[in-house]
Structures are given as structure tokens and as C-alpha cells.
Amino acid sequence: MIEIKGTTRVCGLIGNPVGHSISPLIHNTLAEMCHVDMAYVTFQVEKNQVKEAATGAYALNILGLNVTVPHKQKVLDSLVDVDPLAKAIGAVNTLVRTEDGFKGYNTDILGLQRELEDEGISLAGQKVIILGAGGASRAIAFLCAKEGAAVVYLLNRTVVKAQQIADDVNLHFNKECVVPLAIDAYDKIPGDGYVTIQTSSVGLYPNCDQAVIEDETFYKKVEVGVDIIYNPVKTKFMELVEHQGKSAYNGLKMLLYQGISAFELWNDMHVSTQEAAVVYEKMKRELGINEA
Ligand code: ATR
């Protein structure tokens, strides 16, 4: 247990709802293990009070905040500075205290980047497919372009949303990197060997027996699959990738590393691989996950 003292710094999560969050477990475990005098709590914040919450948190000398749904865009109005990638994405999930106010970062995307590194997946020069065109897809498309992916096919049921992300990313990086397509137009994707990132909500518990694309021919294009879903621990998308003899990963490490990246930013320190592994095991226990 963390010992709360007069010197203990507070970090927390603002969002709505927040009761289900695993972030307190991640950060309080890290604080205890790394001997950091910090405690992490959740704050349920209403939509029309995001500014008051961020300003009030700063006034209360709160060290840092995570921001979750539905405030990731809205909170941008309350920051004194925003990390360039987070600014381009248009969403932040981590606020770091500076002398003048909070600075915003997007550690969701740093989390994915670290998961990919962990699994030995490099985006530089890579051919990528992204399935889905919500907030996560947008962030991932920016990451792929920033890391120098050769091409990114972005597929979505509502094609205008894929088009919008493609336009924003291509304009930002001044290159025609992202190609929007309808979800059923995957036959237009040339060849194979694609890193494929599944960001749609299809396959999420309790609809575990669904994948956004179920046709096996599509999966012949996949070199390695990453699903950002972690519940269920093995999604139908992952099964379809593995059925072709390829590796597939879920989103649990992304969740772990988004937390670790925030903790590192708040406390100006590096969390080791061994420490990360302890938190990962604890998260799996908390979520009732038994990975083989
Ligand atoms: P997030 O912000 O977490 O990335 P989101 O914005 O809710 O999530 O996006 C969900 C994604 O899942 C969208 O790409 C959505 O497709 P649409 O843009 O066409 O709505 C996709 N999605 C959800 N249900 C789907 C379904 N039944 N078939 C295909 N795509 C689906």
C-alpha cells in the first residue's frame, strides 16, 4: 500500500465514466515499486466542466492528469502547450505540470509505439493497413506517417471518415501516404506483407465472435496483426491472422505503456522492462486474463 503523507503528490484521471479504469492500479503499483511519493485517483468530470477541472487541478498543485473519454479533445482548450504529435492528432490523454500550466501529450500513441517496439514491429518503410476510422485510428495513422510508413491503407465502413483522416495526415506531413478505402474494398490493396492494425469496435466483448473483415483472402495480405482491443484477450481478428500462420497481438501492452509513458513524463524517470512486466502481470490478474 502507498503511504499517504503531507508530501504525497496527486495524479489522477478525468473522464466520464471513470469507475472502470485500470489506471489507478497501473500508477499506484508503479509509485510503490519505484518509490515515488505519489497517489493516483479518479475524478468524474461532467462535459461542461472540463476547463474548471483542469484549472482547478493545476491550482491544487496536482502533478499530472490522464484524460479519457469524452474529454480528450475538449481539454485542449485548457492547456498552455501541446506536444506537436498530440496537436496534429487533435487529442491528448496526459497532462503534465509545467511552470505556467498543463502541457498535453498523447501517450495512447506512445503506448502503441512501445508495444510495436516490444514485439519487434517497425513502421519505417512498412506497408500498413488500419481497420476503422475513429479516434484511435486517427492517432495511429499519424504515428504511421511520422514513423515513415511506405503506405497506409485506411479502411472504414463509413468511407468519408477514412477520407477525412487521410486528408488530415497527408496534409500534415505533405505526402500522399494514407489511402482511404471502404471496408469491403480490400481487394484493391495490392500484394501482401502488411502490418495490420485493427481499431474498430467490432469484436469487442460481448461480441467476441465477430471481426470487421471475416473473409480469409483478406488475411493473406497480413504479415502481422495488432488489435487494440484487449477484451477478449484473443479477438476474432487475431484468430483469423493466426489461422494464416502469422503473429497477432492484443491491445493490453498498449494500455500498459500508455500508463507507463504518462508516469515517466510526470516523474521524469524511466520505468524498466522488469518493472513494466510486474505491472503487466498485475493488470492481467485484475482483468481476469489468463494468457498462455
Ligand atoms: P475510437 O474512438 O475508440 O477509435 P470510435 O470512434 O467509436 O472508436 O470508432 C469505432 C470504429 O469502429 C469506427 O471506425 C466504426 O465505423 P464507422 O465509422 O463506419 O461507424 C467501426 N465500427 C463500429 N461498428 C462497426 C460495424 N458493425 N461494422 C463496421 N465497422 C464498425
mmCIF file of C-alpha atoms and ligand atoms in Angstrom:
data_model
loop_
_atom_site.group_PDB
_atom_site.id
_atom_site.type_symbol
_atom_site.label_atom_id
_atom_site.label_comp_id
_atom_site.label_asym_id
_atom_site.label_seq_id
_atom_site.Cartn_x
_atom_site.Cartn_y
_atom_site.Cartn_z
ATOM 1 C CA MET A 1 0.000 0.000 0.000
ATOM 2 C CA ILE A 2 1.090 3.549 -0.733
ATOM 3 C CA GLU A 3 1.672 5.610 2.385
ATOM 4 C CA ILE A 4 -0.121 8.959 2.036
ATOM 5 C CA LYS A 5 1.884 11.733 3.682
ATOM 6 C CA GLY A 6 1.968 15.513 3.731
ATOM 7 C CA THR A 7 4.404 15.397 0.822
ATOM 8 C CA THR A 8 2.444 12.963 -1.360
ATOM 9 C CA ARG A 9 1.754 14.335 -4.842
ATOM 10 C CA VAL A 10 -1.581 13.569 -6.503
ATOM 11 C CA CYS A 11 -2.127 12.448 -10.084
ATOM 12 C CA GLY A 12 -5.452 11.369 -11.471
ATOM 13 C CA LEU A 13 -7.818 10.601 -14.288
ATOM 14 C CA ILE A 14 -10.569 12.902 -15.546
ATOM 15 C CA GLY A 15 -13.304 11.409 -17.708
ATOM 16 C CA ASN A 16 -16.843 10.150 -17.507
ATOM 17 C CA PRO A 17 -17.300 7.351 -16.594
ATOM 18 C CA VAL A 18 -14.066 6.587 -14.714
ATOM 19 C CA GLY A 19 -15.112 3.868 -12.277
ATOM 20 C CA HIS A 20 -13.992 1.005 -14.527
ATOM 21 C CA SER A 21 -10.496 2.403 -15.105
ATOM 22 C CA ILE A 22 -7.403 0.269 -14.624
ATOM 23 C CA SER A 23 -5.181 3.376 -14.460
ATOM 24 C CA PRO A 24 -5.209 3.584 -10.623
ATOM 25 C CA LEU A 25 -3.800 0.059 -10.497
ATOM 26 C CA ILE A 26 -1.092 0.895 -13.069
ATOM 27 C CA HIS A 27 0.052 4.128 -11.419
ATOM 28 C CA ASN A 28 -0.233 3.172 -7.768
ATOM 29 C CA THR A 29 1.704 -0.042 -8.496
ATOM 30 C CA LEU A 30 4.393 1.976 -10.281
ATOM 31 C CA ALA A 31 4.529 4.567 -7.480
ATOM 32 C CA GLU A 32 5.029 1.912 -4.832
ATOM 33 C CA MET A 33 7.505 -0.137 -6.853
ATOM 34 C CA CYS A 34 9.590 2.861 -7.988
ATOM 35 C CA HIS A 35 9.461 4.546 -4.542
ATOM 36 C CA VAL A 36 7.733 7.647 -5.892
ATOM 37 C CA ASP A 37 5.735 9.644 -3.311
ATOM 38 C CA MET A 38 2.602 9.861 -5.459
ATOM 39 C CA ALA A 39 -1.005 8.656 -5.346
ATOM 40 C CA TYR A 40 -3.389 8.277 -8.287
ATOM 41 C CA VAL A 41 -7.169 8.695 -8.080
ATOM 42 C CA THR A 42 -10.074 9.137 -10.493
ATOM 43 C CA PHE A 43 -12.214 12.255 -10.930
ATOM 44 C CA GLN A 44 -15.554 12.021 -12.691
ATOM 45 C CA VAL A 45 -15.905 15.269 -14.615
ATOM 46 C CA GLU A 46 -19.001 16.484 -16.456
ATOM 47 C CA LYS A 47 -18.721 17.640 -20.077
ATOM 48 C CA ASN A 48 -19.319 21.317 -19.310
ATOM 49 C CA GLN A 49 -16.736 21.403 -16.508
ATOM 50 C CA VAL A 50 -13.545 20.246 -18.197
ATOM 51 C CA LYS A 51 -11.944 23.690 -18.059
ATOM 52 C CA GLU A 52 -12.809 24.157 -14.378
ATOM 53 C CA ALA A 53 -11.423 20.688 -13.644
ATOM 54 C CA ALA A 54 -8.102 21.298 -15.421
ATOM 55 C CA THR A 55 -7.655 24.798 -13.992
ATOM 56 C CA GLY A 56 -8.679 23.646 -10.516
ATOM 57 C CA ALA A 57 -6.330 20.666 -10.674
ATOM 58 C CA TYR A 58 -3.462 22.996 -11.531
ATOM 59 C CA ALA A 59 -4.406 25.312 -8.664
ATOM 60 C CA LEU A 60 -4.442 22.321 -6.319
ATOM 61 C CA ASN A 61 -0.831 21.562 -7.322
ATOM 62 C CA ILE A 62 -1.853 18.256 -8.885
ATOM 63 C CA LEU A 63 1.218 16.785 -10.572
ATOM 64 C CA GLY A 64 -0.437 15.369 -13.663
ATOM 65 C CA LEU A 65 -3.678 14.084 -15.131
ATOM 66 C CA ASN A 66 -4.818 11.456 -17.543
ATOM 67 C CA VAL A 67 -7.795 12.358 -19.662
ATOM 68 C CA THR A 68 -10.234 9.835 -21.046
ATOM 69 C CA VAL A 69 -13.487 9.722 -22.990
ATOM 70 C CA PRO A 70 -15.250 12.071 -23.639
ATOM 71 C CA HIS A 71 -12.768 14.871 -22.791
ATOM 72 C CA LYS A 72 -9.700 14.116 -24.924
ATOM 73 C CA GLN A 73 -10.401 16.888 -27.454
ATOM 74 C CA LYS A 74 -12.192 19.368 -25.212
ATOM 75 C CA VAL A 75 -9.323 19.547 -22.710
ATOM 76 C CA LEU A 76 -7.043 21.068 -25.390
ATOM 77 C CA ASP A 77 -8.639 24.486 -24.646
ATOM 78 C CA SER A 78 -7.246 24.402 -21.107
ATOM 79 C CA LEU A 79 -3.575 23.766 -21.892
ATOM 80 C CA VAL A 80 -0.617 26.138 -22.144
ATOM 81 C CA ASP A 81 1.275 23.867 -24.525
ATOM 82 C CA VAL A 82 0.663 20.707 -26.570
ATOM 83 C CA ASP A 83 3.171 18.166 -27.848
ATOM 84 C CA PRO A 84 3.340 18.527 -31.685
ATOM 85 C CA LEU A 85 2.135 14.978 -32.461
ATOM 86 C CA ALA A 86 -0.755 15.258 -29.991
ATOM 87 C CA LYS A 87 -1.633 18.619 -31.521
ATOM 88 C CA ALA A 88 -1.717 17.160 -35.026
ATOM 89 C CA ILE A 89 -3.866 14.252 -33.814
ATOM 90 C CA GLY A 90 -6.159 16.696 -32.026
ATOM 91 C CA ALA A 91 -6.451 14.645 -28.833
ATOM 92 C CA VAL A 92 -4.497 14.388 -25.596
ATOM 93 C CA ASN A 93 -4.756 11.853 -22.791
ATOM 94 C CA THR A 94 -1.979 13.097 -20.484
ATOM 95 C CA LEU A 95 -1.428 16.495 -18.864
ATOM 96 C CA VAL A 96 1.978 17.291 -17.439
ATOM 97 C CA ARG A 97 2.536 20.134 -14.992
ATOM 98 C CA THR A 98 4.783 22.958 -16.204
ATOM 99 C CA GLU A 99 5.561 26.354 -14.637
ATOM 100 C CA ASP A 100 2.676 28.084 -16.432
ATOM 101 C CA GLY A 101 0.006 25.392 -16.640
ATOM 102 C CA PHE A 102 -0.529 21.885 -18.014
ATOM 103 C CA LYS A 103 1.109 20.642 -21.217
ATOM 104 C CA GLY A 104 -0.756 17.962 -23.197
ATOM 105 C CA TYR A 105 0.608 14.704 -24.621
ATOM 106 C CA ASN A 106 -0.921 11.692 -26.328
ATOM 107 C CA THR A 107 0.540 8.678 -24.568
ATOM 108 C CA ASP A 108 -2.047 6.387 -26.184
ATOM 109 C CA ILE A 109 0.059 6.694 -29.274
ATOM 110 C CA LEU A 110 3.355 6.472 -27.381
ATOM 111 C CA GLY A 111 1.885 3.297 -25.857
ATOM 112 C CA LEU A 112 1.205 1.723 -29.229
ATOM 113 C CA GLN A 113 4.638 2.740 -30.469
ATOM 114 C CA ARG A 114 6.219 0.995 -27.471
ATOM 115 C CA GLU A 115 4.041 -2.109 -27.903
ATOM 116 C CA LEU A 116 5.161 -2.352 -31.527
ATOM 117 C CA GLU A 117 8.817 -1.929 -30.493
ATOM 118 C CA ASP A 118 8.335 -4.609 -27.843
ATOM 119 C CA GLU A 119 7.025 -7.026 -30.454
ATOM 120 C CA GLY A 120 9.808 -6.138 -32.906
ATOM 121 C CA ILE A 121 7.469 -4.400 -35.369
ATOM 122 C CA SER A 122 8.950 -1.376 -37.140
ATOM 123 C CA LEU A 123 6.739 1.065 -39.059
ATOM 124 C CA ALA A 124 9.574 2.708 -41.033
ATOM 125 C CA GLY A 125 9.283 1.812 -44.718
ATOM 126 C CA GLN A 126 6.459 -0.585 -43.820
ATOM 127 C CA LYS A 127 3.204 -1.245 -45.671
ATOM 128 C CA VAL A 128 0.324 -0.787 -43.217
ATOM 129 C CA ILE A 129 -3.419 -1.441 -43.138
ATOM 130 C CA ILE A 130 -5.575 0.252 -40.499
ATOM 131 C CA LEU A 131 -9.120 -1.035 -39.958
ATOM 132 C CA GLY A 132 -11.593 1.525 -38.588
ATOM 133 C CA ALA A 133 -11.612 5.331 -38.619
ATOM 134 C CA GLY A 134 -12.418 6.505 -35.090
ATOM 135 C CA GLY A 135 -10.218 8.417 -32.659
ATOM 136 C CA ALA A 136 -7.694 5.607 -32.217
ATOM 137 C CA SER A 137 -7.368 5.081 -35.964
ATOM 138 C CA ARG A 138 -6.671 8.768 -36.463
ATOM 139 C CA ALA A 139 -3.862 8.735 -33.892
ATOM 140 C CA ILE A 140 -2.372 5.565 -35.369
ATOM 141 C CA ALA A 141 -2.466 6.958 -38.919
ATOM 142 C CA PHE A 142 -0.470 9.983 -37.703
ATOM 143 C CA LEU A 143 2.022 7.695 -35.965
ATOM 144 C CA CYS A 144 2.493 5.583 -39.121
ATOM 145 C CA ALA A 145 3.140 8.669 -41.272
ATOM 146 C CA LYS A 146 5.501 10.145 -38.676
ATOM 147 C CA GLU A 147 7.460 6.902 -38.468
ATOM 148 C CA GLY A 148 7.846 6.814 -42.255
ATOM 149 C CA ALA A 149 5.478 4.020 -43.275
ATOM 150 C CA ALA A 150 5.660 3.459 -47.049
ATOM 151 C CA VAL A 151 1.870 3.390 -47.435
ATOM 152 C CA VAL A 152 -1.161 3.159 -45.136
ATOM 153 C CA TYR A 153 -4.472 1.777 -46.420
ATOM 154 C CA LEU A 154 -7.172 3.044 -44.071
ATOM 155 C CA LEU A 155 -10.395 1.074 -44.350
ATOM 156 C CA ASN A 156 -13.727 2.033 -42.825
ATOM 157 C CA ARG A 157 -17.432 1.256 -43.161
ATOM 158 C CA THR A 158 -18.128 4.998 -43.394
ATOM 159 C CA VAL A 159 -15.622 5.940 -46.066
ATOM 160 C CA VAL A 160 -15.869 9.723 -45.560
ATOM 161 C CA LYS A 161 -14.360 9.278 -42.104
ATOM 162 C CA ALA A 162 -11.408 7.400 -43.598
ATOM 163 C CA GLN A 163 -11.114 10.129 -46.223
ATOM 164 C CA GLN A 164 -11.037 12.838 -43.545
ATOM 165 C CA ILE A 165 -8.219 11.163 -41.629
ATOM 166 C CA ALA A 166 -6.268 10.546 -44.849
ATOM 167 C CA ASP A 167 -6.642 14.203 -45.873
ATOM 168 C CA ASP A 168 -5.515 15.450 -42.447
ATOM 169 C CA VAL A 169 -2.480 13.163 -42.238
ATOM 170 C CA ASN A 170 -1.388 13.723 -45.844
ATOM 171 C CA LEU A 171 -1.725 17.482 -45.444
ATOM 172 C CA HIS A 172 0.170 17.495 -42.155
ATOM 173 C CA PHE A 173 3.126 15.503 -43.479
ATOM 174 C CA ASN A 174 2.834 16.893 -47.007
ATOM 175 C CA LYS A 175 2.899 13.440 -48.632
ATOM 176 C CA GLU A 176 0.294 11.071 -50.081
ATOM 177 C CA CYS A 177 0.869 8.351 -47.523
ATOM 178 C CA VAL A 178 -2.634 7.393 -46.354
ATOM 179 C CA VAL A 179 -5.093 5.883 -48.841
ATOM 180 C CA PRO A 180 -8.756 5.733 -47.739
ATOM 181 C CA LEU A 181 -10.917 2.770 -48.769
ATOM 182 C CA ALA A 182 -14.329 1.321 -47.952
ATOM 183 C CA ILE A 183 -14.105 -1.621 -45.550
ATOM 184 C CA ASP A 184 -15.246 -4.072 -48.254
ATOM 185 C CA ALA A 185 -12.813 -2.716 -50.882
ATOM 186 C CA TYR A 186 -9.798 -4.624 -49.541
ATOM 187 C CA ASP A 187 -9.337 -6.360 -52.895
ATOM 188 C CA LYS A 188 -7.938 -3.006 -54.090
ATOM 189 C CA ILE A 189 -4.958 -3.366 -51.739
ATOM 190 C CA PRO A 190 -2.014 -4.641 -53.795
ATOM 191 C CA GLY A 191 0.111 -7.616 -52.726
ATOM 192 C CA ASP A 192 0.740 -8.811 -49.183
ATOM 193 C CA GLY A 193 3.116 -8.306 -46.220
ATOM 194 C CA TYR A 194 1.076 -5.651 -44.389
ATOM 195 C CA VAL A 195 1.313 -4.724 -40.708
ATOM 196 C CA THR A 196 -2.405 -4.619 -39.947
ATOM 197 C CA ILE A 197 -3.826 -2.665 -37.019
ATOM 198 C CA GLN A 198 -7.440 -3.315 -36.003
ATOM 199 C CA THR A 199 -9.011 -0.232 -34.377
ATOM 200 C CA SER A 200 -12.741 -0.761 -34.992
ATOM 201 C CA SER A 201 -15.025 -1.692 -32.115
ATOM 202 C CA VAL A 202 -16.093 -4.885 -33.885
ATOM 203 C CA GLY A 203 -15.080 -7.933 -31.842
ATOM 204 C CA LEU A 204 -15.176 -6.126 -28.507
ATOM 205 C CA TYR A 205 -16.720 -8.084 -25.612
ATOM 206 C CA PRO A 206 -19.502 -9.361 -25.661
ATOM 207 C CA ASN A 207 -19.454 -9.607 -29.491
ATOM 208 C CA CYS A 208 -16.351 -11.780 -29.411
ATOM 209 C CA ASP A 209 -17.223 -13.903 -32.444
ATOM 210 C CA GLN A 210 -17.101 -11.002 -34.920
ATOM 211 C CA ALA A 211 -14.343 -9.356 -36.952
ATOM 212 C CA VAL A 212 -14.737 -6.272 -39.100
ATOM 213 C CA ILE A 213 -13.477 -8.323 -42.081
ATOM 214 C CA GLU A 214 -14.072 -12.060 -41.943
ATOM 215 C CA ASP A 215 -13.021 -13.074 -45.467
ATOM 216 C CA GLU A 216 -9.905 -15.278 -45.298
ATOM 217 C CA THR A 217 -8.499 -13.850 -48.536
ATOM 218 C CA PHE A 218 -8.010 -10.520 -46.784
ATOM 219 C CA TYR A 219 -5.873 -12.167 -44.098
ATOM 220 C CA LYS A 220 -3.438 -13.474 -46.716
ATOM 221 C CA LYS A 221 -2.274 -9.852 -47.019
ATOM 222 C CA VAL A 222 -1.439 -9.621 -43.325
ATOM 223 C CA GLU A 223 2.174 -10.041 -42.168
ATOM 224 C CA VAL A 224 1.429 -9.313 -38.510
ATOM 225 C CA GLY A 225 -1.799 -8.244 -36.794
ATOM 226 C CA VAL A 226 -2.311 -5.877 -33.859
ATOM 227 C CA ASP A 227 -5.764 -5.439 -32.345
ATOM 228 C CA ILE A 228 -6.155 -2.515 -29.969
ATOM 229 C CA ILE A 229 -8.931 -4.459 -28.203
ATOM 230 C CA TYR A 230 -7.830 -6.404 -25.086
ATOM 231 C CA ASN A 231 -11.204 -7.770 -24.013
ATOM 232 C CA PRO A 232 -11.446 -10.530 -25.185
ATOM 233 C CA VAL A 233 -7.764 -11.269 -24.909
ATOM 234 C CA LYS A 234 -7.838 -13.062 -28.258
ATOM 235 C CA THR A 235 -10.177 -11.403 -30.734
ATOM 236 C CA LYS A 236 -11.677 -12.984 -33.829
ATOM 237 C CA PHE A 237 -9.377 -10.695 -35.866
ATOM 238 C CA MET A 238 -6.359 -12.179 -34.070
ATOM 239 C CA GLU A 239 -7.635 -15.721 -34.679
ATOM 240 C CA LEU A 240 -8.054 -15.010 -38.379
ATOM 241 C CA VAL A 241 -4.481 -13.652 -38.577
ATOM 242 C CA GLU A 242 -3.100 -16.633 -36.681
ATOM 243 C CA HIS A 243 -5.051 -19.000 -38.932
ATOM 244 C CA GLN A 244 -2.779 -17.794 -41.750
ATOM 245 C CA GLY A 245 0.269 -18.721 -39.673
ATOM 246 C CA LYS A 246 1.079 -15.128 -38.707
ATOM 247 C CA SER A 247 1.515 -13.476 -35.300
ATOM 248 C CA ALA A 248 -1.202 -11.369 -33.692
ATOM 249 C CA TYR A 249 -1.155 -9.173 -30.584
ATOM 250 C CA ASN A 250 -3.891 -7.595 -28.489
ATOM 251 C CA GLY A 251 -4.065 -4.069 -27.045
ATOM 252 C CA LEU A 252 -3.079 -4.858 -23.473
ATOM 253 C CA LYS A 253 0.522 -3.709 -23.833
ATOM 254 C CA MET A 254 -0.668 -0.513 -25.483
ATOM 255 C CA LEU A 255 -2.758 0.092 -22.373
ATOM 256 C CA LEU A 256 0.200 -0.729 -20.131
ATOM 257 C CA TYR A 257 2.610 1.537 -21.980
ATOM 258 C CA GLN A 258 0.247 4.494 -22.280
ATOM 259 C CA GLY A 259 0.236 4.449 -18.469
ATOM 260 C CA ILE A 260 3.969 3.946 -18.130
ATOM 261 C CA SER A 261 4.690 6.789 -20.577
ATOM 262 C CA ALA A 262 2.463 9.130 -18.546
ATOM 263 C CA PHE A 263 4.134 8.061 -15.275
ATOM 264 C CA GLU A 264 7.560 8.707 -16.814
ATOM 265 C CA LEU A 265 6.522 12.164 -18.011
ATOM 266 C CA TRP A 266 5.124 13.148 -14.610
ATOM 267 C CA ASN A 267 8.095 11.897 -12.642
ATOM 268 C CA ASP A 268 10.894 12.490 -15.160
ATOM 269 C CA MET A 269 12.154 8.921 -14.888
ATOM 270 C CA HIS A 270 12.421 5.694 -16.852
ATOM 271 C CA VAL A 271 10.449 2.573 -15.945
ATOM 272 C CA SER A 272 12.496 -0.560 -16.627
ATOM 273 C CA THR A 273 11.312 -3.575 -18.623
ATOM 274 C CA GLN A 274 11.265 -5.639 -15.415
ATOM 275 C CA GLU A 275 9.104 -3.055 -13.633
ATOM 276 C CA ALA A 276 6.783 -2.880 -16.650
ATOM 277 C CA ALA A 277 6.453 -6.675 -16.551
ATOM 278 C CA VAL A 278 5.312 -6.575 -12.908
ATOM 279 C CA VAL A 279 2.565 -4.079 -13.749
ATOM 280 C CA TYR A 280 1.551 -6.126 -16.803
ATOM 281 C CA GLU A 281 1.059 -9.263 -14.687
ATOM 282 C CA LYS A 282 -0.967 -7.306 -12.141
ATOM 283 C CA MET A 283 -3.178 -5.865 -14.893
ATOM 284 C CA LYS A 284 -3.845 -9.332 -16.273
ATOM 285 C CA ARG A 285 -4.840 -10.582 -12.819
ATOM 286 C CA GLU A 286 -7.123 -7.584 -12.281
ATOM 287 C CA LEU A 287 -8.771 -8.087 -15.677
ATOM 288 C CA GLY A 288 -9.055 -11.839 -15.146
ATOM 289 C CA ILE A 289 -6.855 -12.590 -18.145
ATOM 290 C CA ASN A 290 -5.023 -15.885 -18.459
ATOM 291 C CA GLU A 291 -2.595 -15.668 -21.340
ATOM 292 C CA ALA A 292 -0.931 -18.841 -22.471
HETATM 293 P P1 ATR B 1 -12.396 5.015 -31.075
HETATM 294 O O1 ATR B 1 -12.593 6.495 -30.937
HETATM 295 O O2 ATR B 1 -12.209 4.275 -29.792
HETATM 296 O O3 ATR B 1 -11.356 4.680 -32.074
HETATM 297 P P2 ATR B 1 -14.958 5.007 -32.413
HETATM 298 O O4 ATR B 1 -14.762 6.425 -32.757
HETATM 299 O O5 ATR B 1 -16.175 4.602 -31.670
HETATM 300 O O6 ATR B 1 -13.749 4.404 -31.608
HETATM 301 O O7 ATR B 1 -14.857 4.191 -33.777
HETATM 302 C C1 ATR B 1 -15.345 2.918 -33.911
HETATM 303 C C2 ATR B 1 -14.918 2.355 -35.267
HETATM 304 O O8 ATR B 1 -15.488 1.047 -35.392
HETATM 305 C C3 ATR B 1 -15.417 3.166 -36.449
HETATM 306 O O9 ATR B 1 -14.444 3.081 -37.472
HETATM 307 C C4 ATR B 1 -16.679 2.415 -36.859
HETATM 308 O O10 ATR B 1 -17.034 2.535 -38.219
HETATM 309 P P3 ATR B 1 -17.956 3.782 -38.710
HETATM 310 O O11 ATR B 1 -17.052 4.963 -38.757
HETATM 311 O O12 ATR B 1 -18.454 3.373 -40.043
HETATM 312 O O13 ATR B 1 -19.055 3.920 -37.685
HETATM 313 C C5 ATR B 1 -16.243 0.987 -36.609
HETATM 314 N N1 ATR B 1 -17.407 0.116 -36.455
HETATM 315 C C6 ATR B 1 -18.216 0.019 -35.383
HETATM 316 N N2 ATR B 1 -19.178 -0.910 -35.608
HETATM 317 C C7 ATR B 1 -18.968 -1.402 -36.853
HETATM 318 C C8 ATR B 1 -19.594 -2.409 -37.656
HETATM 319 N N3 ATR B 1 -20.646 -3.099 -37.212
HETATM 320 N N4 ATR B 1 -19.080 -2.646 -38.873
HETATM 321 C C9 ATR B 1 -18.007 -1.972 -39.339
HETATM 322 N N5 ATR B 1 -17.359 -1.020 -38.622
HETATM 323 C C10 ATR B 1 -17.832 -0.753 -37.403
#
